[in-house]
mmCIF file of C-alpha atoms in Angstrom:
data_model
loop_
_atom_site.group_PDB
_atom_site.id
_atom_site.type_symbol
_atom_site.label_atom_id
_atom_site.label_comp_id
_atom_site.label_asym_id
_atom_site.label_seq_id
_atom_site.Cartn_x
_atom_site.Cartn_y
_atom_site.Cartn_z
ATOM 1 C CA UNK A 102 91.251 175.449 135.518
ATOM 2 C CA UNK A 103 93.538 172.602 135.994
ATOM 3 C CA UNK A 104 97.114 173.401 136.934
ATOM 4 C CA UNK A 105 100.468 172.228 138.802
ATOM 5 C CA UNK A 106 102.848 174.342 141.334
ATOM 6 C CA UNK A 107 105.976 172.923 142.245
ATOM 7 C CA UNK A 108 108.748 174.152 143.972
ATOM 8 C CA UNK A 109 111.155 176.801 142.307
ATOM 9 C CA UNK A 110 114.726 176.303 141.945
ATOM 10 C CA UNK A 111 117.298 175.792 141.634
ATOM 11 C CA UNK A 112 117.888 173.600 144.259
ATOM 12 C CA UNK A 113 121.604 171.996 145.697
ATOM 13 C CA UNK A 114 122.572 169.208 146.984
ATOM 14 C CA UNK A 115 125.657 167.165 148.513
ATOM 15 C CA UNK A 116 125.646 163.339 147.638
ATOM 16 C CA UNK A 117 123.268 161.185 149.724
ATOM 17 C CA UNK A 118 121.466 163.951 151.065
ATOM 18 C CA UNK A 119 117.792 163.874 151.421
ATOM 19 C CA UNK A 120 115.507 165.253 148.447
ATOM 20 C CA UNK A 121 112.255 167.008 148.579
ATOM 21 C CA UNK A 122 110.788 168.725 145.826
ATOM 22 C CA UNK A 123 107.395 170.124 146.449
ATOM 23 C CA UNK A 124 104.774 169.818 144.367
ATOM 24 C CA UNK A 125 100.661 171.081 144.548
ATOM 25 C CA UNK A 126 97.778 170.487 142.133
ATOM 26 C CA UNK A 127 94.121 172.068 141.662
ATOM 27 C CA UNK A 128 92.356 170.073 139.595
ATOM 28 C CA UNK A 129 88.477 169.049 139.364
ATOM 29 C CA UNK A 130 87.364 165.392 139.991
ATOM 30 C CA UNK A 131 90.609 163.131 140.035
ATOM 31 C CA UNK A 132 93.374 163.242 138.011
ATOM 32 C CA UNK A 133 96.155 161.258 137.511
ATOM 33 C CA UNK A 134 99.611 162.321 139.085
ATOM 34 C CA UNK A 135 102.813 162.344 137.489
ATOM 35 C CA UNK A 136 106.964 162.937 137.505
ATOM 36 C CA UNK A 137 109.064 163.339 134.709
ATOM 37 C CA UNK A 138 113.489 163.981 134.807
ATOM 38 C CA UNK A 139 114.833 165.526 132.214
ATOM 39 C CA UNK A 140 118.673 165.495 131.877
ATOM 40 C CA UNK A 141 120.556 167.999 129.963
ATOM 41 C CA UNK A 142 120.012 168.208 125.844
ATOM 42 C CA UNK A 143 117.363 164.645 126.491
ATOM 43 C CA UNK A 144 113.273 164.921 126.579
ATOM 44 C CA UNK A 145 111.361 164.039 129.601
ATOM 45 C CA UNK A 146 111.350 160.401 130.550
ATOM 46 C CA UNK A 147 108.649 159.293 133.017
ATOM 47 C CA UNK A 148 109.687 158.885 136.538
ATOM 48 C CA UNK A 149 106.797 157.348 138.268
ATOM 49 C CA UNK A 150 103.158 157.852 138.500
ATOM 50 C CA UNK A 151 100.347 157.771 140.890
ATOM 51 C CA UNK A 152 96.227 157.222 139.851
ATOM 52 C CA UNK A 153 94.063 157.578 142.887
ATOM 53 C CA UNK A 154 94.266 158.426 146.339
ATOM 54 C CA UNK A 155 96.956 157.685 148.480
ATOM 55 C CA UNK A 156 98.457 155.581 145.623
ATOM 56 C CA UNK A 157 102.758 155.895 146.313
ATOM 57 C CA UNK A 158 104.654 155.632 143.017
ATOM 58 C CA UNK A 159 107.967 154.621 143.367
ATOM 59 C CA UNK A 160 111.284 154.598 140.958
ATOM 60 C CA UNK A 161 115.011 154.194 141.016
ATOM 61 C CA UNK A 162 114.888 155.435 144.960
ATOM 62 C CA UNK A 163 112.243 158.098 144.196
ATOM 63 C CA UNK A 164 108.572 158.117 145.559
ATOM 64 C CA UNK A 165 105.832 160.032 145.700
ATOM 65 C CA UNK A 166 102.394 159.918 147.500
ATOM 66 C CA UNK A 167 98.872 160.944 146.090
ATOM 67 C CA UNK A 168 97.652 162.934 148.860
ATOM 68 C CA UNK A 169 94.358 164.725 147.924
ATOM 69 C CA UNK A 170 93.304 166.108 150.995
ATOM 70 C CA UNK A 171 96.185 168.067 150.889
ATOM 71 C CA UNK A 172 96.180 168.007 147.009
ATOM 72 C CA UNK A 173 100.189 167.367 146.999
ATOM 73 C CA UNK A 174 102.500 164.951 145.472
ATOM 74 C CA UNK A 175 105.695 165.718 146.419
ATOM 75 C CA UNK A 176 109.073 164.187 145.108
ATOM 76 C CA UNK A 177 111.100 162.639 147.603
ATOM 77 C CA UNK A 178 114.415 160.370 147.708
ATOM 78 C CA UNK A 179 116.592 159.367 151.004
ATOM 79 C CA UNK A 180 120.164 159.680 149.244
ATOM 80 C CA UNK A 181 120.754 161.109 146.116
ATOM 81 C CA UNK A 182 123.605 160.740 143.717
ATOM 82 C CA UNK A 183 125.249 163.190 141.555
ATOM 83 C CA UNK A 184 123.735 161.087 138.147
ATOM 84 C CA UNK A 185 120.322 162.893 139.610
ATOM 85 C CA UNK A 186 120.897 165.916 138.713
ATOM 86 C CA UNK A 187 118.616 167.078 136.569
ATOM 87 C CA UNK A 188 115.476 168.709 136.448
ATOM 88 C CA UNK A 189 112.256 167.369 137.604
ATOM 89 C CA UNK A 190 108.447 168.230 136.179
ATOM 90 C CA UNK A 191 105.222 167.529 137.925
ATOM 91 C CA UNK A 192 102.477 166.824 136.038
ATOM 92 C CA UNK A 193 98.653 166.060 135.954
ATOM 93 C CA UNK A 194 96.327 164.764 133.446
ATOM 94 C CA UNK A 195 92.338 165.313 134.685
ATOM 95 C CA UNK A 196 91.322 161.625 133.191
ATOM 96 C CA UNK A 197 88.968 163.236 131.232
ATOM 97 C CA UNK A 198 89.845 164.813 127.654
ATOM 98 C CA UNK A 199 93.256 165.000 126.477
ATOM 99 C CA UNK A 200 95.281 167.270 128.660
ATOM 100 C CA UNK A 201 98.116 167.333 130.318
ATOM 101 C CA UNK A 202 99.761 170.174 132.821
ATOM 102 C CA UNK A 203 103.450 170.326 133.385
ATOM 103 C CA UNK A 204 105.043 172.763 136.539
ATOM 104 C CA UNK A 205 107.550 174.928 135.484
ATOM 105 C CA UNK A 206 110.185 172.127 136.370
ATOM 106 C CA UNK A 207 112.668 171.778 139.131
ATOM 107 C CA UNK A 208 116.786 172.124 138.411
ATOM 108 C CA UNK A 209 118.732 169.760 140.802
ATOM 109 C CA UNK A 210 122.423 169.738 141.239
ATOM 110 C CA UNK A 211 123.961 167.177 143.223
ATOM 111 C CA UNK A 212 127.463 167.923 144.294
ATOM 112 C CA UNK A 213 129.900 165.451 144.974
ATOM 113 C CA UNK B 596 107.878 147.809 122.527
ATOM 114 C CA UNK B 597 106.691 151.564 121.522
ATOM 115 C CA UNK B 598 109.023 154.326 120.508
ATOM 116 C CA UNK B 599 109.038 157.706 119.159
ATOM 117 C CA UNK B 600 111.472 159.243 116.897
ATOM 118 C CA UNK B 601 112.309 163.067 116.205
ATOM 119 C CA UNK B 602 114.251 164.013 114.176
ATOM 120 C CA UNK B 603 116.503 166.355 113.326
ATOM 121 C CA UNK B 604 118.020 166.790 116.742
ATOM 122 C CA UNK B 605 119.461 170.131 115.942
ATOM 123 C CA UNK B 606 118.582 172.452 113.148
ATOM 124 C CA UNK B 607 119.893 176.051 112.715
ATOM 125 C CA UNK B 608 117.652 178.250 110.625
ATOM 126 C CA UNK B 609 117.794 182.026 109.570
ATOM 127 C CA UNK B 610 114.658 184.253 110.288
ATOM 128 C CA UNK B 611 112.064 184.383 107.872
ATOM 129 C CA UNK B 612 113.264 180.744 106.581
ATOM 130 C CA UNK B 613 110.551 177.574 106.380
ATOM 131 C CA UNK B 614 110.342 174.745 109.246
ATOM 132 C CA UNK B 615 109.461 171.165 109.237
ATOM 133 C CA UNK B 616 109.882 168.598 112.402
ATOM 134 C CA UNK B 617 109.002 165.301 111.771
ATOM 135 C CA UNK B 618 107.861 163.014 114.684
ATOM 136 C CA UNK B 619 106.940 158.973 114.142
ATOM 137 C CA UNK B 620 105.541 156.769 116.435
ATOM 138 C CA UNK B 621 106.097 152.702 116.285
ATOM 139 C CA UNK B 622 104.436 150.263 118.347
ATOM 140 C CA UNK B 623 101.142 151.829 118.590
ATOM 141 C CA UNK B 624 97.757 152.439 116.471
ATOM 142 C CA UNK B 625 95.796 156.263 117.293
ATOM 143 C CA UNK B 626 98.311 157.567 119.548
ATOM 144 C CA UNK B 627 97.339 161.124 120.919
ATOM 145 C CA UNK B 628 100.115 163.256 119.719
ATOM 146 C CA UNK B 629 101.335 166.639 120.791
ATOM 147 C CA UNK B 630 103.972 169.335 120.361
ATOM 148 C CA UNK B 631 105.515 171.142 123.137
ATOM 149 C CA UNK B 632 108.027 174.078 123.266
ATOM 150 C CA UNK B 633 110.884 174.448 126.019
ATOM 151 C CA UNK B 634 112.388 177.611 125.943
ATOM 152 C CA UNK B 635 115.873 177.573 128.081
ATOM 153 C CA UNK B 636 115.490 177.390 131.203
ATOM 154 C CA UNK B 637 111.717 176.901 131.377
ATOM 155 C CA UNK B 638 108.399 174.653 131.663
ATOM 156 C CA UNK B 639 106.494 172.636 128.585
ATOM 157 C CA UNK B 640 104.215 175.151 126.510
ATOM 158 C CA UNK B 641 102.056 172.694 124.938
ATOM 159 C CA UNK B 642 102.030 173.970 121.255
ATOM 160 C CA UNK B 643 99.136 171.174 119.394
ATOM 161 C CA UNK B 644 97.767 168.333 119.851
ATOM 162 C CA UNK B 645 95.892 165.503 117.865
ATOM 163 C CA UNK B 646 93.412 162.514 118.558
ATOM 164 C CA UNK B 647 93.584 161.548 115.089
ATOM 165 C CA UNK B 648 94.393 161.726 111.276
ATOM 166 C CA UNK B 649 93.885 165.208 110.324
ATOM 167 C CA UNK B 650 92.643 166.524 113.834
ATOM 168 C CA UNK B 651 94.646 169.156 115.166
ATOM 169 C CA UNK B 652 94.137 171.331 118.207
ATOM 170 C CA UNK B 653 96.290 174.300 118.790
ATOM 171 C CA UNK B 654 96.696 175.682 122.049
ATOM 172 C CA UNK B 655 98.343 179.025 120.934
ATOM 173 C CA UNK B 656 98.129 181.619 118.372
ATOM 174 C CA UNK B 657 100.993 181.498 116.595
ATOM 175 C CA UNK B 658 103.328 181.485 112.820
ATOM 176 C CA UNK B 659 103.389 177.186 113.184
ATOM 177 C CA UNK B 660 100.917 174.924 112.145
ATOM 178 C CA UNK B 661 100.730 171.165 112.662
ATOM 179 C CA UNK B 662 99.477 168.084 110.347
ATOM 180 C CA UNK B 663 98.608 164.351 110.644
ATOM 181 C CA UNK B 664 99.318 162.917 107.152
ATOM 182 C CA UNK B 665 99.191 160.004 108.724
ATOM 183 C CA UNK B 666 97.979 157.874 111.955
ATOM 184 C CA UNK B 667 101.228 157.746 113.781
ATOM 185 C CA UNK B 668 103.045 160.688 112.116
ATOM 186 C CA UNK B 669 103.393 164.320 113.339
ATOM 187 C CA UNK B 670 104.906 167.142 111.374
ATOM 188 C CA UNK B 671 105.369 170.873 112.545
ATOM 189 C CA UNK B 672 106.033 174.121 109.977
ATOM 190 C CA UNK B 673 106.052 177.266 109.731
ATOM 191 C CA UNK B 674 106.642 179.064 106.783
ATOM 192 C CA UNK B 675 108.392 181.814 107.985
ATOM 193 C CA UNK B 676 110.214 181.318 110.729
ATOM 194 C CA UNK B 677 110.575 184.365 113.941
ATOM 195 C CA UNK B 678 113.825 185.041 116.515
ATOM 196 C CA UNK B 679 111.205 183.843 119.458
ATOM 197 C CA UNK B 680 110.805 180.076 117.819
ATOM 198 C CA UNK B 681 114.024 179.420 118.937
ATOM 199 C CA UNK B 682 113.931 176.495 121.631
ATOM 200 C CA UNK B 683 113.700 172.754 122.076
ATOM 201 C CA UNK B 684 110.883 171.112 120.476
ATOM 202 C CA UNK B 685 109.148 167.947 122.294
ATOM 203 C CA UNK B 686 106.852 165.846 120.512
ATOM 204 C CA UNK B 687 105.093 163.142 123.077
ATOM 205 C CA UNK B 688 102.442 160.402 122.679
ATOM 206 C CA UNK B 689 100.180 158.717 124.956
ATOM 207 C CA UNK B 690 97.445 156.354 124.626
ATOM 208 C CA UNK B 691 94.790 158.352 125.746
ATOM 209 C CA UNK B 692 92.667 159.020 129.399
ATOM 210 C CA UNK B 693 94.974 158.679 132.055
ATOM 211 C CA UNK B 694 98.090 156.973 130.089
ATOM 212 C CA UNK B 695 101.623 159.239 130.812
ATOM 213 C CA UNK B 696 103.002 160.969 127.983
ATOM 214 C CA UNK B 697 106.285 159.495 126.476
ATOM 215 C CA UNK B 698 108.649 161.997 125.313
ATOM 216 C CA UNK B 699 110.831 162.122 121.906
ATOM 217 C CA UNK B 700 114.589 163.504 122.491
ATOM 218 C CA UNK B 701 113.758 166.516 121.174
ATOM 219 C CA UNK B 702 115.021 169.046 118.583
ATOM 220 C CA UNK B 703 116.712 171.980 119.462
ATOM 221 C CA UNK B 704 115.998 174.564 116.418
ATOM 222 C CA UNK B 705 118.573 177.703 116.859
ATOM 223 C CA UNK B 706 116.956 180.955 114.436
ATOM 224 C CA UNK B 707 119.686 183.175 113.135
#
């Protein structure tokens, strides 16, 4: 079936280093690609989205690229700032149906 | 604009005692609506979901149930509450297809 793997954490950070948080898919046909924060005691808010192929969603300094051949969208952002901390979910919806599937989420700490 | 609304935002119960979360949606006719479950430090278990007045899906076995009184309204119970609810509670909504999910703030139910 459909499903998400992203990167375990926790992961560490000083201020305005560079982010990666991986993030892998199997999914039939062509879903939909997404990222979520969520900061402490708050639901998820949507970070930024992708809907086909090589689509790059982009937000507040984050981006992400729909790569299928390698069936990836990984979270990426060139300086981050302690008010990122938080912890990240990938997510996919198959376009069909009703479903959505979350990773296990991501814990970022960015240290001044 | 749309929004969702949870409420409460905390709730401490004792075991064995009833539960009811309330989730609204404004801004939007036939929402999809679901029900997730965070336990701390972990992913989304996606608890129900509905497509319409009175349709509910549940994605696992367990003491809670879910209703749709009405089209943009989404209530969770049990009667008898366990130690393992505990957790934060996420209701979402989307639009259907390929539409992201938009998150409530959540309620964070504490069983004593």
């Amino acid at each position: 079936g459909d499903s998400v793997t992203q990167m375990e954490g926790p992961v560490t950070l000083s201020e305005e280093a560079f982010l990666t948080i991986n993030c892998t898919y199997t999914a039939t046909g062509y879903p939909s690609l997404f990222w979520y924060v969520q900061y402490p005691g708050e639901g998820l808010q949507l970070l930024l989205k992708a809907t086909k192929a090589d689509d790059k969603g982009s937000n507040k300094g984050f981006e992400a690229t729909y790569r299928k051949e390698t069936t990836s969208f990984h979270l990426e952002k060139g300086s981050v700032q302690v008010s990122d901390s938080a912890v990240y979910f990938c997510a996919l919806t198959p376009n069909t149906g009703n479903q959505f599937y979350f990773g296990t989420g991501t814990s970022l700490t960015v240290i001044p | 604009s749309q929004t969702i609304h949870q409420w409460p935002a905390t709730l401490v119960q004792p075991v064995g005692s009833p539960l009811s979360l309330e989730c609204t949606v404004e801004g939007t006719s036939n929402p999809n609506l679901y029900w997730y479950r965070q336990a701390a430090g972990r992913g989304l278990q996606l608890l129900f979901y509905s497509v319409g007045i009175g349709q509910i899906s549940s994605e696992v076995p367990q003491n809670l149930s879910a209703s749709r009184p009405q089209d943009r309204q989404f209530i969770l119970s049990s009667k008898k509450l366990l130690l393992s609810d505990s957790g934060f509670y996420l209701c979402a909504w989307n639009s259907g297809g390929s539409q992201p999910q938009h998150f409530g703030d959540g309620t964070r139910l504490s069983i004593l």
